[in-house]
PDB file of C-alpha atoms in Angstrom:
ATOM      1  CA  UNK A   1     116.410 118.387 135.301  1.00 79.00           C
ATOM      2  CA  UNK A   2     116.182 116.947 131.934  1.00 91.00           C
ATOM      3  CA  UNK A   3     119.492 116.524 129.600  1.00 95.00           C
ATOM      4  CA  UNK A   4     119.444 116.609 125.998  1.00 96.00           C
ATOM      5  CA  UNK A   5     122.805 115.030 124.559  1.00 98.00           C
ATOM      6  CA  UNK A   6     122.736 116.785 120.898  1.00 98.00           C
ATOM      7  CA  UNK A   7     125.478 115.397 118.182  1.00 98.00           C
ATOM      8  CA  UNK A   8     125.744 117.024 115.140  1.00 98.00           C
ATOM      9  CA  UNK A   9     128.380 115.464 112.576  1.00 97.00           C
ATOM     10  CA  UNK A  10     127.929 117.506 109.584  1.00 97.00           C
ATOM     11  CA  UNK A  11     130.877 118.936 108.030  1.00 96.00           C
ATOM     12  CA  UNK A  12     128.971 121.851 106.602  1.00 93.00           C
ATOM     13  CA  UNK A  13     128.618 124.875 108.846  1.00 90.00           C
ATOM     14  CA  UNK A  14     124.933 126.119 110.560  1.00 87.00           C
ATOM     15  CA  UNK A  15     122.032 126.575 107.718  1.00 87.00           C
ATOM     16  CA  UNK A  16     124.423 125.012 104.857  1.00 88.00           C
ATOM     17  CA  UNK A  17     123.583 121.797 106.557  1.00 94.00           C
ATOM     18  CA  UNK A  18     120.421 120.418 106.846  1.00 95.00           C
ATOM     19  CA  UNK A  19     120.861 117.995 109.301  1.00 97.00           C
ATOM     20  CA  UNK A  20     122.072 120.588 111.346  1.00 97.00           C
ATOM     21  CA  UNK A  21     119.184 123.520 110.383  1.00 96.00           C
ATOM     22  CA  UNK A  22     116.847 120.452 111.477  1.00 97.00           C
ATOM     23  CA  UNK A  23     118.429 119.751 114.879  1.00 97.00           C
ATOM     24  CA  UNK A  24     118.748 123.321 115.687  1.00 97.00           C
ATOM     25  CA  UNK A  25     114.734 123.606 115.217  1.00 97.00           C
ATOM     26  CA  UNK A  26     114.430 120.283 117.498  1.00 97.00           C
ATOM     27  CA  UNK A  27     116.849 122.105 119.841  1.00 96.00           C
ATOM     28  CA  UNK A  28     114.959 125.129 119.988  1.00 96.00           C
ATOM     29  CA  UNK A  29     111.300 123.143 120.514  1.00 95.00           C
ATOM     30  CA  UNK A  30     113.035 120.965 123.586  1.00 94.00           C
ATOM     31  CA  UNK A  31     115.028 123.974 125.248  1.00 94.00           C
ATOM     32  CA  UNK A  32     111.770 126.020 124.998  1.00 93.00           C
ATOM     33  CA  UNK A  33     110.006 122.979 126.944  1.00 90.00           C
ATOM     34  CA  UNK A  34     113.159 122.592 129.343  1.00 88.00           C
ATOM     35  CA  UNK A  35     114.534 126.155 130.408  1.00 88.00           C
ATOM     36  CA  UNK A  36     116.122 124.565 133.008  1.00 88.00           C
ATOM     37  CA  UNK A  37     117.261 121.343 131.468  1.00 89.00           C
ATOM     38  CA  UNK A  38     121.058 120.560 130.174  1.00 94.00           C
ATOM     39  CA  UNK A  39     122.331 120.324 126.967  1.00 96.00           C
ATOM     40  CA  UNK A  40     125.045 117.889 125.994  1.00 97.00           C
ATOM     41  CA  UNK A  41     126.393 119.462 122.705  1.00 98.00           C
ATOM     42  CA  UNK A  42     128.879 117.632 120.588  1.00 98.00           C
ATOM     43  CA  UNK A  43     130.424 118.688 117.357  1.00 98.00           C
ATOM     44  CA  UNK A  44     132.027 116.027 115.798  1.00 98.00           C
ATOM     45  CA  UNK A  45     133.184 117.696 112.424  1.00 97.00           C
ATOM     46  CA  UNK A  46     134.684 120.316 114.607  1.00 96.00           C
ATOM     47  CA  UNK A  47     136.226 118.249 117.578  1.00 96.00           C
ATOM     48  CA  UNK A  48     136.408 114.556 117.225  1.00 97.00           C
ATOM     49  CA  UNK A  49     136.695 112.170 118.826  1.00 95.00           C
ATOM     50  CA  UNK A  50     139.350 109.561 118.298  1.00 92.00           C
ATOM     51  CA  UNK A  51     138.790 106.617 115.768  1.00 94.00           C
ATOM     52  CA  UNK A  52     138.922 103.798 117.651  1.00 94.00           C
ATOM     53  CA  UNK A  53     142.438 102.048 118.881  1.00 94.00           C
ATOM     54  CA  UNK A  54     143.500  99.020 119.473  1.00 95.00           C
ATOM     55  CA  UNK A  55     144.334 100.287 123.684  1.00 94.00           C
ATOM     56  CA  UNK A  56     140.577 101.884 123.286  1.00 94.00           C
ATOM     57  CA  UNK A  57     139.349  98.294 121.934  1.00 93.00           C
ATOM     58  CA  UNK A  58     141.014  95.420 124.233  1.00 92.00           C
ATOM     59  CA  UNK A  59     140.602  97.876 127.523  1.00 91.00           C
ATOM     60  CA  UNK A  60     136.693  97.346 127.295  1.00 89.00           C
ATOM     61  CA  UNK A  61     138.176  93.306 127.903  1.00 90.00           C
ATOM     62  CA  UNK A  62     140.780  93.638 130.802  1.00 88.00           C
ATOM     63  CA  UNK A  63     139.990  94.314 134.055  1.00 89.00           C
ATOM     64  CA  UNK A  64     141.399  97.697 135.506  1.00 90.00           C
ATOM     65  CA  UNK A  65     144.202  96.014 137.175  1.00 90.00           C
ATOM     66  CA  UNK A  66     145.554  94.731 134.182  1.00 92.00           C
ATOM     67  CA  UNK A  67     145.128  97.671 131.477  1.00 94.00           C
ATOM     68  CA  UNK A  68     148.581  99.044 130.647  1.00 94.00           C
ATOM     69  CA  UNK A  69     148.383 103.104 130.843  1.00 92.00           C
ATOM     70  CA  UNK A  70     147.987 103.708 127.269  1.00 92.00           C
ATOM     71  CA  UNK A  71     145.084 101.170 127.567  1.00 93.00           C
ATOM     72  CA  UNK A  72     143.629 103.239 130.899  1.00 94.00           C
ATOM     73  CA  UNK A  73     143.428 106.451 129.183  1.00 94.00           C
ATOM     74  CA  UNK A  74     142.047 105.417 125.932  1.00 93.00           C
ATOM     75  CA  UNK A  75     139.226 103.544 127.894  1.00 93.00           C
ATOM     76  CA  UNK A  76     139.100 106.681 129.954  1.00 94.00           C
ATOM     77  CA  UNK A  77     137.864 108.344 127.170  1.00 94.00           C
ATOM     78  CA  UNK A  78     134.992 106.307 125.910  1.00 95.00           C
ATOM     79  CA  UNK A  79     133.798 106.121 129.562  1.00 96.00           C
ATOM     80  CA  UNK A  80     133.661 110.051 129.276  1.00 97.00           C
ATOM     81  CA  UNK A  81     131.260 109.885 126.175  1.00 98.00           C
ATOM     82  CA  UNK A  82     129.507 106.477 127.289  1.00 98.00           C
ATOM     83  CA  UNK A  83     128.565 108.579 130.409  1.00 98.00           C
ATOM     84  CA  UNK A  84     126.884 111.253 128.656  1.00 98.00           C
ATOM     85  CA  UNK A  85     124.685 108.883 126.974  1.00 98.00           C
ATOM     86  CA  UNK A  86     124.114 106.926 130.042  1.00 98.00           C
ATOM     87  CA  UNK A  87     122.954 110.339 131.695  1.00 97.00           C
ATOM     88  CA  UNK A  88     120.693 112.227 128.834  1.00 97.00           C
ATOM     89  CA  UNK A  89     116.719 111.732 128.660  1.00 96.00           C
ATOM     90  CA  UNK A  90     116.792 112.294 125.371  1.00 96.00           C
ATOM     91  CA  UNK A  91     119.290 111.925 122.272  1.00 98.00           C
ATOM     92  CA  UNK A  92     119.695 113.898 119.172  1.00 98.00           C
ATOM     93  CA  UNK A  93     121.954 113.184 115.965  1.00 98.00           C
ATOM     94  CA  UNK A  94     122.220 114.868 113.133  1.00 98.00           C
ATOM     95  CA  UNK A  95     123.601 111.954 110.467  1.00 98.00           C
ATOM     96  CA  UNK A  96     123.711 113.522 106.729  1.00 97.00           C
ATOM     97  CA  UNK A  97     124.693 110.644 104.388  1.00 97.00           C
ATOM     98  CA  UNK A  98     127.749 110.451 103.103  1.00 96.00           C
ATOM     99  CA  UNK A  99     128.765 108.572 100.096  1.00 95.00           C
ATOM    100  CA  UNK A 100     125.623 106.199 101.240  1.00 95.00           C
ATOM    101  CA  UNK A 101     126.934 106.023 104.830  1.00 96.00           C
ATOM    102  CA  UNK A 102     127.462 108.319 107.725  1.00 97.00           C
ATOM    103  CA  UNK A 103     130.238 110.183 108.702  1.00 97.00           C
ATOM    104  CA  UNK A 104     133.181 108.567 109.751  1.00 97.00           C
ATOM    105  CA  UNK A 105     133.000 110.999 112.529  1.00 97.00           C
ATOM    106  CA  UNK A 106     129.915 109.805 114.007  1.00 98.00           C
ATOM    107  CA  UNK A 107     130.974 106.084 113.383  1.00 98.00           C
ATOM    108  CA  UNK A 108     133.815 106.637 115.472  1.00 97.00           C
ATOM    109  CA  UNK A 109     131.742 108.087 118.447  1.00 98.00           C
ATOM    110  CA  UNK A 110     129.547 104.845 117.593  1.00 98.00           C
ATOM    111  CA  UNK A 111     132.448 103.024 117.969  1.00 97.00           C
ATOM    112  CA  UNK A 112     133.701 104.109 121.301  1.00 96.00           C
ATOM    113  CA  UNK A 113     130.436 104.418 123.150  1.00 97.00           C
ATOM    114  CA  UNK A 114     129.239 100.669 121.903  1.00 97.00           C
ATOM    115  CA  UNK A 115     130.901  98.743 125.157  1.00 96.00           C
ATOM    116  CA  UNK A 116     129.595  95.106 124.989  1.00 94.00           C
ATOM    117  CA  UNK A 117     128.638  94.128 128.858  1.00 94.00           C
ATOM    118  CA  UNK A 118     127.612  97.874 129.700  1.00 96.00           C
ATOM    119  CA  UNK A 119     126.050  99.370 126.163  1.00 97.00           C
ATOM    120  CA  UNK A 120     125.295  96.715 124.240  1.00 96.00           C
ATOM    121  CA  UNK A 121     124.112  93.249 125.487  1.00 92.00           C
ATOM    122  CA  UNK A 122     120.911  91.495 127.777  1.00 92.00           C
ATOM    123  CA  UNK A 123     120.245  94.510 129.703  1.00 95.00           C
ATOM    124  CA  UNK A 124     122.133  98.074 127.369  1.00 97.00           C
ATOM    125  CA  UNK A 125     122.943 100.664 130.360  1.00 97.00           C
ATOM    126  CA  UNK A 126     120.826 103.524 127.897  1.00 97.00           C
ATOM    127  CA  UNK A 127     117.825 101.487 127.379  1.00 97.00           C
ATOM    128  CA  UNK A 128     114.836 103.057 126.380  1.00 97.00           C
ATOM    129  CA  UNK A 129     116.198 106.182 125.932  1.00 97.00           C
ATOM    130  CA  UNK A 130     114.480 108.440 122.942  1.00 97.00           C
ATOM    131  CA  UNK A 131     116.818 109.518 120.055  1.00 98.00           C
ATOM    132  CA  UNK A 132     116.054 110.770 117.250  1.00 98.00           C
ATOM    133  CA  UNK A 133     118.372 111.254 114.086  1.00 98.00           C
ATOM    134  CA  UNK A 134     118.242 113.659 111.385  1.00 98.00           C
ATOM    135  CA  UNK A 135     118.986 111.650 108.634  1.00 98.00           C
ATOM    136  CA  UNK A 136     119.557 113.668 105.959  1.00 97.00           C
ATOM    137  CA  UNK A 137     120.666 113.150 101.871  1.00 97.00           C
ATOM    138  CA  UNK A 138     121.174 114.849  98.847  1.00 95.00           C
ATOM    139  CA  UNK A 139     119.129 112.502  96.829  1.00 94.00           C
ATOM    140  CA  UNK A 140     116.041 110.413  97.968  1.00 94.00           C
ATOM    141  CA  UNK A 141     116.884 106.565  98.799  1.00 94.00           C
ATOM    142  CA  UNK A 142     113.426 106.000 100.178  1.00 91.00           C
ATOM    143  CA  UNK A 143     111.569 102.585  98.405  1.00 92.00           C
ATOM    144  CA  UNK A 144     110.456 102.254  95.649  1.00 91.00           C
ATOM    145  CA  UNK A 145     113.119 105.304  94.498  1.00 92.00           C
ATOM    146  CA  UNK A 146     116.195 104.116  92.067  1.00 91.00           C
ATOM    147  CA  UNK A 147     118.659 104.128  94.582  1.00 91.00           C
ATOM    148  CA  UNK A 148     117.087 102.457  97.242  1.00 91.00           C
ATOM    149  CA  UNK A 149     119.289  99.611  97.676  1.00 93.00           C
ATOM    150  CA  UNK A 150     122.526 102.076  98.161  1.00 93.00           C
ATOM    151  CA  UNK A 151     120.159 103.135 101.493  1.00 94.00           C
ATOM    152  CA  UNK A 152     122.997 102.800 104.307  1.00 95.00           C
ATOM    153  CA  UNK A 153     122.600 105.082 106.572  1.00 97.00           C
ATOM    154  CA  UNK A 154     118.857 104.354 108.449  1.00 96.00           C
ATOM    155  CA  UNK A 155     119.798 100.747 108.027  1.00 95.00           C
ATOM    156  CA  UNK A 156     122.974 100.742 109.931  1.00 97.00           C
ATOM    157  CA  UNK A 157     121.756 103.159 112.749  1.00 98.00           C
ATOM    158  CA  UNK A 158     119.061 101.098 113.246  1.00 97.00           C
ATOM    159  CA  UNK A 159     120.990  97.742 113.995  1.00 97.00           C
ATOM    160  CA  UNK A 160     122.828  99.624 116.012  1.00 98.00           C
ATOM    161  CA  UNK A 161     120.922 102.576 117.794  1.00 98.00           C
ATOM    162  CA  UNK A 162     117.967 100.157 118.200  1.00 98.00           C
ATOM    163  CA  UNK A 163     119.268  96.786 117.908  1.00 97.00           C
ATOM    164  CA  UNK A 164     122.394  96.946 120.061  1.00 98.00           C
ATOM    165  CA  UNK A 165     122.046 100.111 122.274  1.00 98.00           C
ATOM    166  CA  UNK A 166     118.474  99.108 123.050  1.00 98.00           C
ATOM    167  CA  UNK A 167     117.610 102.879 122.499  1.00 98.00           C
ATOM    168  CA  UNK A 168     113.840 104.506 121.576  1.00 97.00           C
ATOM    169  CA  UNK A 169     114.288 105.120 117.529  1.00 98.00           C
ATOM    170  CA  UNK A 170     113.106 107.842 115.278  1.00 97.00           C
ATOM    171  CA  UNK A 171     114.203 108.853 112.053  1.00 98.00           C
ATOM    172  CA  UNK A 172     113.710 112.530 110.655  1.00 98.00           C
ATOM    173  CA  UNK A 173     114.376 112.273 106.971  1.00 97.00           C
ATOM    174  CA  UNK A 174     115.283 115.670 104.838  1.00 97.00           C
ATOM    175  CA  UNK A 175     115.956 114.716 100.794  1.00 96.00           C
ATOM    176  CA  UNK A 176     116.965 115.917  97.965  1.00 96.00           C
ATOM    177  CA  UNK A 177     119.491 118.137  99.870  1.00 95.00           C
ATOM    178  CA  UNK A 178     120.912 118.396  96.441  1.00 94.00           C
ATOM    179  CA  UNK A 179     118.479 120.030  94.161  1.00 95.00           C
ATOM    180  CA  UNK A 180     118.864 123.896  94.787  1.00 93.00           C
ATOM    181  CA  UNK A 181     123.183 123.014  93.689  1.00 91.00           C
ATOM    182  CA  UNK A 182     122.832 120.958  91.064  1.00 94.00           C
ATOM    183  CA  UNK A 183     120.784 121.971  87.679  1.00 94.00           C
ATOM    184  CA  UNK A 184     120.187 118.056  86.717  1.00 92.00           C
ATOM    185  CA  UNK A 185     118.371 118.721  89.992  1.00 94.00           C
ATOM    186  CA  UNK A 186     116.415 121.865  89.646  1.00 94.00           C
ATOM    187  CA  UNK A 187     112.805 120.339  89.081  1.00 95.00           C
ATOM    188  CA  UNK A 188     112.819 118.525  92.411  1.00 93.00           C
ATOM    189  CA  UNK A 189     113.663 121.457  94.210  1.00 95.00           C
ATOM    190  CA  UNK A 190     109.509 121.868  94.980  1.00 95.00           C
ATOM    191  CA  UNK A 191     109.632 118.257  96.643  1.00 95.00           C
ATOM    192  CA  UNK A 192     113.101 119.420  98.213  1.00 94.00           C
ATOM    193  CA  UNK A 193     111.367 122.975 100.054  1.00 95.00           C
ATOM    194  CA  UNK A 194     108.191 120.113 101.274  1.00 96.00           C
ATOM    195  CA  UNK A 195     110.618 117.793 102.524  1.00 96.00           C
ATOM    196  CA  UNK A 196     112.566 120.267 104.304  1.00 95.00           C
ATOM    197  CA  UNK A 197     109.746 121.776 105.533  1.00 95.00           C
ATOM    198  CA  UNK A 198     108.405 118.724 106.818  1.00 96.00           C
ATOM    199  CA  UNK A 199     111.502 118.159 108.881  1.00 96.00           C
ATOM    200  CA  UNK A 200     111.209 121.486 110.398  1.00 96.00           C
ATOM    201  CA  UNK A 201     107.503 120.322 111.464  1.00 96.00           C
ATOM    202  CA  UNK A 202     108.622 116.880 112.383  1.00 96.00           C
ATOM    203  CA  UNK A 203     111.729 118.088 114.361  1.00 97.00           C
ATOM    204  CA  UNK A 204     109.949 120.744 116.701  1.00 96.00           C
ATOM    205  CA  UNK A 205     106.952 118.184 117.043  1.00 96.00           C
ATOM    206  CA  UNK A 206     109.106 115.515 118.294  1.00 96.00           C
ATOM    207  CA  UNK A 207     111.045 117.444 120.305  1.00 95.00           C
ATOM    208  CA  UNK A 208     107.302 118.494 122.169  1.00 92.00           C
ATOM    209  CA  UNK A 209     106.404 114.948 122.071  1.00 92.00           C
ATOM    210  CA  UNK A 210     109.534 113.742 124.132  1.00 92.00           C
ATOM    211  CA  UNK A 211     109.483 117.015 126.519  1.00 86.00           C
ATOM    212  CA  UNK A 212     105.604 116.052 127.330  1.00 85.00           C
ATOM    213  CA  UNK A 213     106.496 112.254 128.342  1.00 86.00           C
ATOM    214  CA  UNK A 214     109.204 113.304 130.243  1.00 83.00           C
ATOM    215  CA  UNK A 215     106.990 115.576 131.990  1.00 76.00           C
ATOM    216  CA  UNK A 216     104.612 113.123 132.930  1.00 69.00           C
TER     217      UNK A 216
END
């Protein structure tokens, strides 16, 4: 059976997000094409997972034998959420930008699941595997746009998603999150609706893309 492992990190609640409204619709596409499949669901605004420790750090460097207990169960836990990666087919992440980053939340997961020798390295454990992140922002940071140099987010994910984790890449991209709230704002609300419609599109495409090559 197939396993999705869905992350969502935003701290705003169902269709108040839009990096979550967008990975609910890629959700629904890929459980419609798996009925049988798994679902991985984690919610790091509302549980997450520890920042990463100094025990959680040096552990990925000592051999069993020689971890000290707090070391053991700190490693314990990344191997929990490394192993979910490990076992999905496909991986989805919601990743709204937050002061031109992610959230902390889903840098920590980052942090505990990136295990040089096993994640990350000549041969990642999770290579190849399709993810796809909803990266949405209130404003628009794409080029040519004022603010494209403040453009952290896609950027970082990529070095590390792609670059380190060896994992498939694709980026769904909702903007101008901010236009209905703010009245500077209001005339891009038009090029807001598109682009959230266009994520919609893009998100239950995908997710119909991925279910057909797993399929065959």
């Amino acid at each position: 059976m197939a396993t999705l492992l869905h992350i969502d990190s935003s701290v705003f609640p169902g269709e108040a997000s839009s990096s979550r409204s967008a990975t609910a619709a890629f959700r629904r596409a890929w459980e419609e094409q798996h009925p049988e499949g798994t679902v991985i669901y984690r919610d790091l605004a509302a549980d997450p997972v520890p920042h990463i420790t100094a025990d959680a750090w040096s552990a990925g460097y000592a051999a069993p034998s020689e971890r000290t207990p707090e070391q053991s169960a700190a490693f314990a836990a990344r191997v929990k959420l490394i192993e979910e990666l490990e076992q999905a087919d496909t991986v989805l992440i919601g990743a709204p930008m937050y002061n031109y980053s992610v959230p902390s939340t889903l840098k920590a997961w980052l942090d505990s699941v990136l295990l040089p020798g096993r994640t990350a390295g000549e041969t990642p454990s999770a290579q190849g595997t399709p993810v796809v992140v909803v990266a949405s922002r209130g404003g628009s940071y794409a080029p040519g746009t004022p603010r494209e140099g403040y453009e952290f987010v896609q950027n970082y994910l990529e070095a590390v998603l792609k670059g380190t984790l060896g994992l498939d890449l694709d980026f769904i991209v909702p903007e101008l999150t901010m236009a209905p709230r703010n009245p500077a704002m209001s005339e891009l609300i038009p090029l807001y609706e598109a682009s959230r419609e266009r994520a919609f599109e893009d998100a239950t495409t995908k997710a119909k893309e991925l279910a057909e090559r797993l399929a065959a």
